[in-house]
Coordinates of N, CA and C in Angstrom, one line a residue:
M150 N 108.3 108.9 92.1 CA 108.4 108.0 93.2 C 109.1 108.7 94.3
L151 N 108.8 108.3 95.5 CA 109.4 108.9 96.7 C 110.7 108.3 97.0
N152 N 111.7 109.1 97.4 CA 113.0 108.6 97.7 C 113.0 108.1 99.1
T153 N 112.5 106.9 99.3 CA 112.3 106.3 100.6 C 113.0 105.0 100.9
V154 N 113.2 104.7 102.2 CA 113.6 103.4 102.6 C 112.5 102.8 103.4
I155 N 112.1 101.6 103.1 CA 111.0 101.0 103.7 C 111.4 99.7 104.4
F156 N 110.9 99.5 105.7 CA 111.1 98.3 106.4 C 109.7 97.6 106.4
F157 N 109.7 96.3 106.2 CA 108.4 95.6 106.2 C 108.6 94.4 107.2
D158 N 108.0 94.5 108.4 CA 108.1 93.4 109.3 C 107.0 92.4 108.9
I159 N 107.3 91.4 108.1 CA 106.3 90.6 107.5 C 105.7 89.6 108.5
V160 N 104.5 89.6 108.8 CA 103.7 88.6 109.5 C 102.4 88.4 108.8
P161 N 101.8 87.2 109.0 CA 100.6 87.0 108.2 C 99.5 88.0 108.4
E162 N 99.3 88.5 109.6 CA 98.2 89.4 109.8 C 98.2 90.6 108.9
L163 N 99.4 91.1 108.6 CA 99.6 92.3 107.8 C 99.3 92.1 106.4
L164 N 99.6 90.9 105.9 CA 99.4 90.6 104.5 C 98.0 90.0 104.1
F165 N 97.4 89.3 105.0 CA 96.2 88.6 104.6 C 95.0 88.9 105.4
T166 N 95.1 89.6 106.5 CA 93.9 89.9 107.3 C 93.3 91.2 106.9
N167 N 91.9 91.3 107.1 CA 91.3 92.5 107.0 C 91.9 93.5 108.0
H168 N 92.5 94.6 107.5 CA 93.3 95.5 108.3 C 92.5 96.0 109.5
T169 N 91.1 96.2 109.4 CA 90.3 96.7 110.4 C 90.2 95.8 111.6
D170 N 90.5 94.5 111.3 CA 90.4 93.5 112.3 C 91.7 93.1 113.0
L171 N 92.7 93.9 112.8 CA 94.0 93.6 113.4 C 93.9 93.7 114.9
P172 N 94.3 92.6 115.6 CA 94.3 92.7 117.1 C 95.3 93.6 117.7
E173 N 94.9 94.3 118.8 CA 95.8 95.3 119.4 C 97.1 94.6 119.9
D174 N 97.0 93.4 120.3 CA 98.2 92.7 121.0 C 98.9 91.8 120.0
T175 N 98.9 92.1 118.7 CA 99.6 91.3 117.8 C 101.1 91.3 118.1
S176 N 101.8 90.1 118.2 CA 103.2 90.1 118.5 C 103.9 89.1 117.6
P177 N 104.9 89.5 116.8 CA 105.4 90.9 116.8 C 104.4 91.7 116.0
K178 N 104.3 93.0 116.4 CA 103.4 93.9 115.7 C 103.9 94.2 114.3
P179 N 103.0 94.0 113.3 CA 103.4 94.3 111.9 C 103.7 95.8 111.8
E180 N 104.7 96.1 111.0 CA 105.1 97.6 110.9 C 105.7 97.9 109.6
L181 N 105.3 99.0 109.0 CA 105.9 99.5 107.8 C 106.6 100.8 108.2
L182 N 107.9 100.9 107.9 CA 108.6 102.1 108.3 C 109.1 102.8 107.1
C183 N 108.7 104.1 106.8 CA 109.1 104.8 105.6 C 110.0 106.0 106.0
I184 N 111.1 106.1 105.3 CA 112.1 107.1 105.7 C 112.5 108.0 104.5
D185 N 112.6 109.3 104.7 CA 113.1 110.2 103.7 C 113.7 111.4 104.4
I186 N 114.7 112.0 103.9 CA 115.4 113.1 104.5 C 114.7 114.4 104.2
Q187 N 113.9 114.4 103.1 CA 113.2 115.7 102.7 C 111.8 115.8 103.2
S188 N 111.5 117.0 103.7 CA 110.2 117.2 104.3 C 109.0 117.0 103.3
N189 N 109.3 117.4 102.0 CA 108.3 117.3 101.0 C 107.8 115.9 100.8
A190 N 108.8 115.0 100.7 CA 108.5 113.6 100.5 C 107.8 113.0 101.7
V191 N 108.2 113.4 102.9 CA 107.5 112.9 104.1 C 106.1 113.4 104.1
Q192 N 105.8 114.6 103.9 CA 104.5 115.2 103.9 C 103.6 114.5 102.8
N193 N 104.2 114.3 101.6 CA 103.4 113.7 100.6 C 103.0 112.3 101.0
T194 N 103.9 111.6 101.6 CA 103.7 110.2 102.0 C 102.6 110.1 103.1
K195 N 102.7 111.0 104.0 CA 101.7 111.0 105.1 C 100.3 111.3 104.5
Q196 N 100.2 112.3 103.6 CA 98.9 112.6 103.0 C 98.3 111.4 102.2
L197 N 99.2 110.7 101.5 CA 98.7 109.6 100.7 C 98.2 108.5 101.7
L198 N 98.9 108.2 102.8 CA 98.5 107.2 103.7 C 97.2 107.6 104.4
S199 N 97.1 108.8 104.7 CA 95.8 109.3 105.4 C 94.6 109.2 104.5
S200 N 94.8 109.5 103.2 CA 93.7 109.5 102.3 C 93.3 108.2 101.7
S201 N 94.2 107.2 101.9 CA 93.9 105.8 101.3 C 93.1 105.0 102.4
E202 N 92.0 104.5 102.0 CA 91.2 103.7 102.9 C 91.9 102.4 103.3
S203 N 92.7 101.8 102.4 CA 93.4 100.6 102.8 C 94.5 100.8 103.7
S204 N 95.1 102.0 103.8 CA 96.3 102.2 104.6 C 96.0 103.1 105.8
S205 N 94.9 103.9 105.8 CA 94.7 104.9 106.8 C 94.5 104.2 108.2
T206 N 93.8 103.0 108.2 CA 93.6 102.3 109.5 C 95.0 101.8 110.1
L207 N 95.8 101.3 109.2 CA 97.1 100.8 109.7 C 98.0 102.0 110.2
Y208 N 97.9 103.1 109.5 CA 98.6 104.3 109.8 C 98.1 104.8 111.2
Q209 N 96.8 104.9 111.4 CA 96.3 105.3 112.7 C 96.6 104.4 113.8
K210 N 96.8 103.1 113.5 CA 97.1 102.1 114.6 C 98.6 102.1 114.9
G211 N 99.4 102.9 114.1 CA 100.8 102.9 114.4 C 101.6 101.8 113.7
C212 N 100.9 101.1 112.8 CA 101.6 100.0 112.0 C 102.4 100.6 110.9
I213 N 102.2 101.8 110.5 CA 103.0 102.5 109.5 C 103.5 103.8 110.1
R214 N 104.8 104.0 110.1 CA 105.4 105.2 110.6 C 106.2 105.9 109.4
V215 N 106.2 107.2 109.4 CA 107.0 107.9 108.4 C 107.9 108.9 109.1
L216 N 109.2 108.7 108.8 CA 110.3 109.5 109.5 C 111.0 110.4 108.6
Q217 N 111.3 111.6 109.0 CA 112.1 112.5 108.2 C 113.5 112.4 108.8
T218 N 114.4 111.6 108.2 CA 115.7 111.4 108.7 C 116.5 110.8 107.6
S219 N 117.8 110.7 107.8 CA 118.7 110.0 106.8 C 118.6 108.5 106.9
H220 N 118.9 107.8 105.9 CA 118.9 106.4 105.9 C 120.2 105.8 106.5
A221 N 121.1 106.7 106.9 CA 122.3 106.2 107.5 C 122.7 107.1 108.7
P222 N 122.8 106.5 109.9 CA 122.6 105.1 110.2 C 121.1 104.7 110.0
L223 N 120.8 103.5 109.7 CA 119.5 103.0 109.4 C 118.6 102.9 110.7
P224 N 117.5 103.7 110.7 CA 116.6 103.6 111.9 C 116.0 102.2 111.9
H225 N 115.7 101.7 113.1 CA 115.1 100.4 113.3 C 113.6 100.5 113.6
P226 N 112.9 99.5 113.2 CA 111.5 99.4 113.5 C 111.3 99.1 115.0
K227 N 110.1 99.3 115.6 CA 109.9 99.0 117.0 C 110.3 97.6 117.4
D228 N 110.0 96.7 116.5 CA 110.4 95.3 116.8 C 111.2 94.8 115.6
S229 N 112.5 94.6 115.8 CA 113.4 94.3 114.7 C 113.8 92.8 114.7
S230 N 112.9 92.0 115.4 CA 113.2 90.5 115.5 C 112.9 89.8 114.2
S231 N 112.1 90.4 113.3 CA 111.7 89.6 112.1 C 111.4 90.6 110.9
V232 N 112.5 91.2 110.5 CA 112.4 92.2 109.3 C 112.5 91.4 108.1
G233 N 111.5 91.4 107.2 CA 111.5 90.5 106.1 C 111.8 91.2 104.8
L234 N 111.7 92.6 104.7 CA 111.9 93.3 103.4 C 112.4 94.7 103.7
I235 N 113.4 95.1 103.0 CA 113.9 96.5 103.1 C 114.1 97.0 101.7
C236 N 113.5 98.1 101.3 CA 113.5 98.6 100.0 C 114.2 100.0 99.9
Y237 N 115.0 100.2 98.9 CA 115.6 101.5 98.7 C 115.2 102.1 97.3
N238 N 114.9 103.4 97.3 CA 114.8 104.1 96.0 C 115.8 105.2 96.1
L239 N 116.9 105.0 95.5 CA 118.0 106.0 95.6 C 117.8 107.2 94.7
G240 N 118.8 108.1 94.7 CA 118.7 109.2 93.8 C 118.2 110.4 94.6
Y241 N 117.2 111.1 93.9 CA 116.6 112.3 94.5 C 115.1 112.4 94.3
L242 N 114.4 113.3 94.9 CA 113.0 113.4 94.8 C 112.7 114.1 93.5
P243 N 112.1 113.5 92.5 CA 111.8 114.1 91.2 C 110.8 115.3 91.3
S244 N 111.0 116.3 90.5 CA 110.1 117.4 90.4 C 110.1 118.0 89.1
S245 N 109.1 118.7 88.6 CA 109.1 119.2 87.3 C 110.2 120.3 87.0
D246 N 110.6 121.0 88.1 CA 111.6 122.1 87.9 C 112.9 121.7 88.6
N247 N 113.1 120.4 88.9 CA 114.3 120.0 89.5 C 114.7 120.7 90.8
T248 N 113.7 121.1 91.6 CA 113.9 121.8 92.8 C 114.7 121.1 93.8
F249 N 114.5 119.7 93.9 CA 115.1 118.9 94.9 C 116.3 118.1 94.4
S250 N 116.8 118.4 93.2 CA 117.8 117.5 92.6 C 119.2 117.6 93.3
S251 N 119.4 118.7 94.0 CA 120.6 118.9 94.7 C 120.7 118.1 96.0
I252 N 119.6 117.5 96.5 CA 119.6 116.7 97.7 C 119.4 115.3 97.2
K253 N 120.5 114.5 97.2 CA 120.5 113.1 96.7 C 121.3 112.2 97.6
T254 N 121.1 110.9 97.4 CA 121.8 110.0 98.2 C 123.3 110.0 97.7
T255 N 124.1 109.5 98.6 CA 125.6 109.5 98.3 C 126.1 108.1 98.5
L256 N 127.3 107.9 97.9 CA 127.9 106.6 97.9 C 128.2 106.2 99.4
Q257 N 128.8 107.1 100.2 CA 129.1 106.7 101.5 C 127.9 106.4 102.4
S258 N 126.9 107.3 102.4 CA 125.8 107.0 103.2 C 124.9 105.8 102.8
T259 N 124.9 105.6 101.5 CA 124.1 104.5 101.0 C 124.7 103.2 101.4
M260 N 126.1 103.1 101.3 CA 126.7 101.8 101.6 C 126.6 101.6 103.1
E261 N 126.7 102.6 103.9 CA 126.6 102.5 105.4 C 125.2 102.0 105.7
S262 N 124.2 102.5 105.0 CA 122.8 102.1 105.2 C 122.6 100.6 104.8
L263 N 123.2 100.2 103.7 CA 123.0 98.9 103.2 C 123.6 97.8 104.1
V264 N 124.7 98.2 104.7 CA 125.3 97.3 105.7 C 124.4 97.1 106.9
D265 N 123.8 98.2 107.4 CA 122.8 98.1 108.5 C 121.7 97.2 108.1
A266 N 121.2 97.4 106.8 CA 120.1 96.6 106.3 C 120.4 95.1 106.2
A267 N 121.6 94.8 105.7 CA 122.0 93.4 105.6 C 122.0 92.8 107.0
L268 N 122.5 93.5 108.0 CA 122.6 93.0 109.4 C 121.2 92.9 110.0
L269 N 120.3 93.7 109.6 CA 118.9 93.8 110.2 C 118.0 92.7 109.7
L270 N 118.1 92.4 108.4 CA 117.2 91.4 107.8 C 117.3 90.0 108.4
R271 N 116.1 89.4 108.6 CA 116.1 88.1 109.1 C 116.6 87.1 108.0
T272 N 116.9 85.9 108.4 CA 117.3 84.9 107.4 C 116.2 84.7 106.3
N273 N 116.7 84.7 105.1 CA 115.8 84.6 103.9 C 115.0 85.9 103.7
G274 N 115.3 87.0 104.3 CA 114.7 88.3 104.1 C 115.2 88.8 102.7
L275 N 114.6 89.9 102.2 CA 114.9 90.4 100.9 C 115.3 91.9 101.0
L276 N 116.4 92.2 100.3 CA 116.9 93.5 100.1 C 116.7 93.9 98.7
S277 N 116.0 95.1 98.5 CA 115.7 95.6 97.1 C 116.2 97.0 97.0
I278 N 117.0 97.3 96.0 CA 117.6 98.6 95.8 C 117.5 99.1 94.4
L279 N 116.8 100.2 94.2 CA 116.6 100.8 92.9 C 117.7 101.9 92.7
T280 N 118.6 101.7 91.8 CA 119.7 102.6 91.6 C 119.5 103.4 90.3
Y281 N 120.3 104.5 90.2 CA 120.2 105.4 89.1 C 121.6 105.8 88.6
P282 N 122.1 105.0 87.6 CA 123.5 105.3 87.1 C 123.6 106.7 86.5
G283 N 122.5 107.2 85.9 CA 122.5 108.5 85.3 C 122.7 109.6 86.4
T284 N 122.4 109.3 87.6 CA 122.5 110.3 88.7 C 123.8 110.1 89.4
N285 N 124.2 108.9 89.7 CA 125.4 108.6 90.5 C 125.9 107.2 90.1
V286 N 126.7 107.2 89.1 CA 127.2 105.9 88.5 C 128.0 105.1 89.5
N287 N 128.8 105.8 90.3 CA 129.7 105.1 91.3 C 128.8 104.5 92.4
E288 N 127.8 105.1 92.8 CA 126.9 104.6 93.8 C 126.2 103.4 93.3
A289 N 125.7 103.5 92.0 CA 125.0 102.3 91.4 C 125.9 101.1 91.3
N290 N 127.2 101.4 90.9 CA 128.1 100.3 90.7 C 128.4 99.6 92.1
A291 N 128.6 100.5 93.1 CA 128.9 100.0 94.5 C 127.8 99.1 95.0
V292 N 126.5 99.4 94.7 CA 125.4 98.6 95.1 C 125.5 97.2 94.5
S293 N 125.8 97.2 93.2 CA 125.8 95.9 92.5 C 127.0 95.1 93.0
Y294 N 128.2 95.7 93.2 CA 129.3 95.0 93.8 C 129.0 94.4 95.2
F295 N 128.4 95.2 96.0 CA 128.1 94.8 97.3 C 127.2 93.6 97.4
C296 N 126.1 93.6 96.6 CA 125.2 92.5 96.6 C 125.8 91.2 96.0
E297 N 126.7 91.4 95.0 CA 127.4 90.3 94.4 C 128.4 89.7 95.5
G298 N 129.0 90.6 96.2 CA 129.9 90.1 97.3 C 129.2 89.3 98.4
L299 N 128.0 89.7 98.7 CA 127.2 89.0 99.7 C 127.0 87.5 99.3
V300 N 126.7 87.3 98.0 CA 126.5 86.0 97.4 C 127.7 85.1 97.6
L301 N 128.9 85.7 97.5 CA 130.2 85.0 97.5 C 130.6 84.6 98.9
F302 N 129.9 85.1 100.0 CA 130.2 84.7 101.3 C 130.1 83.2 101.5
T303 N 129.2 82.5 100.7 CA 128.9 81.1 100.8 C 129.5 80.3 99.6
A304 N 130.4 80.9 98.9 CA 131.0 80.2 97.8 C 131.9 79.1 98.3
R305 N 132.1 78.1 97.5 CA 132.9 76.9 97.9 C 134.3 77.3 98.2
E306 N 134.8 78.2 97.4 CA 136.2 78.7 97.5 C 136.3 79.7 98.7
E307 N 137.1 79.3 99.7 CA 137.2 80.2 100.8 C 137.7 81.6 100.5
N308 N 137.1 82.6 101.1 CA 137.4 84.0 100.9 C 137.3 84.4 99.5
R309 N 136.4 83.8 98.8 CA 136.1 84.2 97.4 C 135.7 85.6 97.2
W310 N 134.9 86.1 98.2 CA 134.4 87.5 98.2 C 135.6 88.5 98.3
K311 N 136.7 88.1 99.0 CA 137.8 89.0 99.1 C 138.5 89.2 97.7
R312 N 138.7 88.1 97.0 CA 139.3 88.1 95.7 C 138.4 88.9 94.7
F313 N 137.1 88.8 94.9 CA 136.2 89.5 94.1 C 136.4 91.0 94.2
V314 N 136.4 91.5 95.5 CA 136.5 93.0 95.6 C 137.8 93.5 95.2
E315 N 138.9 92.7 95.2 CA 140.2 93.1 94.7 C 140.1 93.4 93.2
S316 N 139.2 92.8 92.5 CA 139.1 92.9 91.1 C 138.2 94.1 90.7
I317 N 137.6 94.8 91.6 CA 136.7 95.9 91.3 C 137.6 97.0 90.6
P318 N 137.1 97.5 89.5 CA 137.9 98.5 88.7 C 137.9 99.8 89.4
P319 N 138.7 100.8 88.9 CA 138.7 102.1 89.4 C 137.3 102.8 89.2
D320 N 137.1 103.8 90.0 CA 135.8 104.5 89.9 C 135.6 105.1 88.5
A321 N 134.3 105.1 88.2 CA 133.9 105.7 86.9 C 134.3 107.2 86.9
D322 N 134.7 107.7 85.8 CA 135.0 109.1 85.6 C 133.7 109.9 85.7
V323 N 133.7 110.9 86.6 CA 132.6 111.8 86.6 C 133.1 113.2 86.1
V324 N 132.6 113.5 84.9 CA 133.2 114.7 84.2 C 132.1 115.8 84.2
E325 N 132.5 117.0 84.6 CA 131.6 118.1 84.5 C 131.6 118.7 83.1
E326 N 130.5 119.3 82.7 CA 130.4 119.8 81.4 C 131.5 120.8 81.0
G327 N 132.1 120.6 79.9 CA 133.1 121.5 79.5 C 134.5 121.1 79.9
N328 N 134.6 120.0 80.7 CA 135.9 119.5 81.1 C 136.3 118.2 80.4
D329 N 137.6 118.0 80.3 CA 138.0 116.7 79.6 C 138.4 115.7 80.7
V330 N 138.3 114.4 80.3 CA 138.7 113.4 81.3 C 140.2 113.3 81.3
N331 N 140.8 113.3 82.5 CA 142.2 113.1 82.7 C 142.5 111.6 82.8
E332 N 143.2 111.0 81.8 CA 143.4 109.6 81.8 C 144.6 109.1 82.5
E333 N 145.3 110.0 83.2 CA 146.5 109.6 83.9 C 146.1 108.6 85.0
A334 N 146.8 107.4 84.9 CA 146.5 106.3 85.9 C 146.7 106.8 87.3
S335 N 147.6 107.7 87.5 CA 147.9 108.1 88.9 C 146.7 108.8 89.5
L336 N 145.8 109.4 88.7 CA 144.7 110.1 89.2 C 143.4 109.3 89.3
R337 N 143.5 108.0 89.0 CA 142.3 107.2 89.1 C 142.1 106.9 90.6
T338 N 140.9 106.8 91.0 CA 140.6 106.6 92.4 C 139.8 105.3 92.6
F339 N 139.8 104.8 93.8 CA 139.2 103.5 94.1 C 138.3 103.6 95.3
A340 N 137.5 104.7 95.4 CA 136.6 104.8 96.5 C 135.6 103.7 96.5
V341 N 135.0 103.3 95.4 CA 134.0 102.3 95.3 C 134.6 101.0 95.9
R342 N 135.8 100.6 95.4 CA 136.4 99.4 95.9 C 136.7 99.4 97.4
D343 N 137.2 100.5 97.9 CA 137.5 100.6 99.3 C 136.2 100.5 100.2
I344 N 135.1 101.3 99.8 CA 133.9 101.3 100.5 C 133.2 99.9 100.5
V345 N 133.2 99.3 99.3 CA 132.5 98.0 99.2 C 133.3 97.0 100.0
T346 N 134.6 97.0 100.0 CA 135.4 96.1 100.8 C 135.1 96.2 102.3
A347 N 135.1 97.5 102.8 CA 134.9 97.7 104.2 C 133.4 97.3 104.6
S348 N 132.5 97.5 103.7 CA 131.1 97.2 103.9 C 130.9 95.7 104.0
L349 N 131.5 95.0 103.1 CA 131.3 93.5 103.1 C 132.0 92.9 104.3
Q350 N 133.2 93.5 104.6 CA 133.9 93.0 105.8 C 133.1 93.1 107.0
R351 N 132.3 94.2 107.2 CA 131.5 94.3 108.4 C 130.3 93.3 108.4
V352 N 129.7 93.1 107.3 CA 128.6 92.1 107.2 C 129.1 90.7 107.5
F353 N 130.3 90.4 106.9 CA 130.9 89.1 107.0 C 131.2 88.8 108.5
E354 N 131.7 89.8 109.2 CA 132.1 89.6 110.6 C 130.9 89.6 111.6
Q355 N 129.9 90.5 111.3 CA 128.8 90.7 112.2 C 127.5 90.0 111.8
G356 N 127.4 89.6 110.6 CA 126.1 89.0 110.1 C 125.9 87.5 110.5
S357 N 124.7 87.1 110.3 CA 124.3 85.7 110.6 C 125.0 84.7 109.7
K358 N 125.6 83.7 110.2 CA 126.2 82.6 109.4 C 125.2 81.8 108.7
N359 N 123.9 81.9 109.1 CA 122.8 81.1 108.5 C 122.2 81.8 107.3
Q360 N 122.7 83.0 107.0 CA 122.1 83.8 105.9 C 122.8 83.4 104.6
T361 N 122.0 83.0 103.6 CA 122.5 82.6 102.3 C 121.9 83.6 101.3
W362 N 122.8 84.4 100.6 CA 122.3 85.4 99.7 C 122.2 84.9 98.3
R363 N 121.2 85.4 97.6 CA 121.0 85.2 96.2 C 120.7 86.6 95.6
S364 N 121.5 87.0 94.6 CA 121.4 88.4 94.1 C 121.0 88.4 92.7
F365 N 120.2 89.4 92.3 CA 119.8 89.5 90.9 C 119.8 91.0 90.5
R366 N 120.1 91.2 89.2 CA 120.2 92.6 88.7 C 119.3 92.7 87.5
H367 N 118.3 93.7 87.6 CA 117.3 93.8 86.6 C 117.5 95.2 85.9
E368 N 117.8 95.2 84.6 CA 118.0 96.4 83.9 C 117.5 96.4 82.5
Q369 N 117.3 97.5 81.9 CA 116.9 97.7 80.6 C 118.1 97.6 79.6
L370 N 118.1 96.6 78.7 CA 119.2 96.5 77.8 C 119.3 97.6 76.8
G371 N 120.5 98.0 76.5 CA 120.7 99.1 75.5 C 120.5 100.5 76.0
R372 N 120.2 100.6 77.3 CA 120.1 101.9 77.9 C 120.9 102.0 79.3
P373 N 122.2 102.2 79.2 CA 123.1 102.1 80.3 C 122.8 103.0 81.5
L374 N 122.1 104.1 81.2 CA 121.8 105.1 82.3 C 120.4 105.0 82.8
S375 N 119.7 104.0 82.4 CA 118.4 103.7 82.9 C 118.5 103.2 84.4
P376 N 117.4 103.3 85.2 CA 117.4 102.8 86.5 C 117.7 101.3 86.5
I377 N 118.3 100.8 87.5 CA 118.7 99.4 87.7 C 118.2 98.9 89.1
L378 N 117.4 97.8 89.1 CA 116.9 97.2 90.3 C 117.8 96.1 90.7
V379 N 118.4 96.1 91.9 CA 119.3 95.1 92.4 C 118.6 94.5 93.6
T380 N 118.5 93.2 93.6 CA 117.9 92.5 94.8 C 118.8 91.4 95.4
A381 N 118.7 91.2 96.7 CA 119.5 90.2 97.3 C 118.8 89.6 98.5

């Protein structure tokens, strides 16, 4: 899978019309925006789009754009008035020899990007994030905490989301091979809690008050390091 971020400006013409019949003056113009920081992923995506009969026409019309850039700050589509879906595939670009495994998403950049996404989505839009605890457990945990916090914005109990983030536990221990875990409490860090708190605070202050979030976590039971899909 490509390590991409996708914007989908959902309008009926893009979903249900014969793509070759799309009018030139469609407003807002449907757009699919694909983003990756690695040139290999970008080139692979462009080749797939060009070779597919169903997508090549949209690609040629400019309805699909592929950008080589970071997901933070999050680039905007040409028309950001009605963004209905934003998808993330975190981690790194897989390869048979792990050539690209050193280039991966980070906790800080991912959370910055998710905030941008939450502010960009229209009311009732969908945020989808595929996380990989086996690659970055703190990043995966932060994504889940962030989405759960969004739901609590509209809880009956005032400021329930703030009490929730205060309960986020210390960061997971990341141990390099051959090293022991230091269990001293003074050495425990709370980067996840701090970043999630700051991220939710920004969405709470800048986001639409009409947005009501519903979040779900989809994971394979019995395999804690398997990919987890979080939606909101």
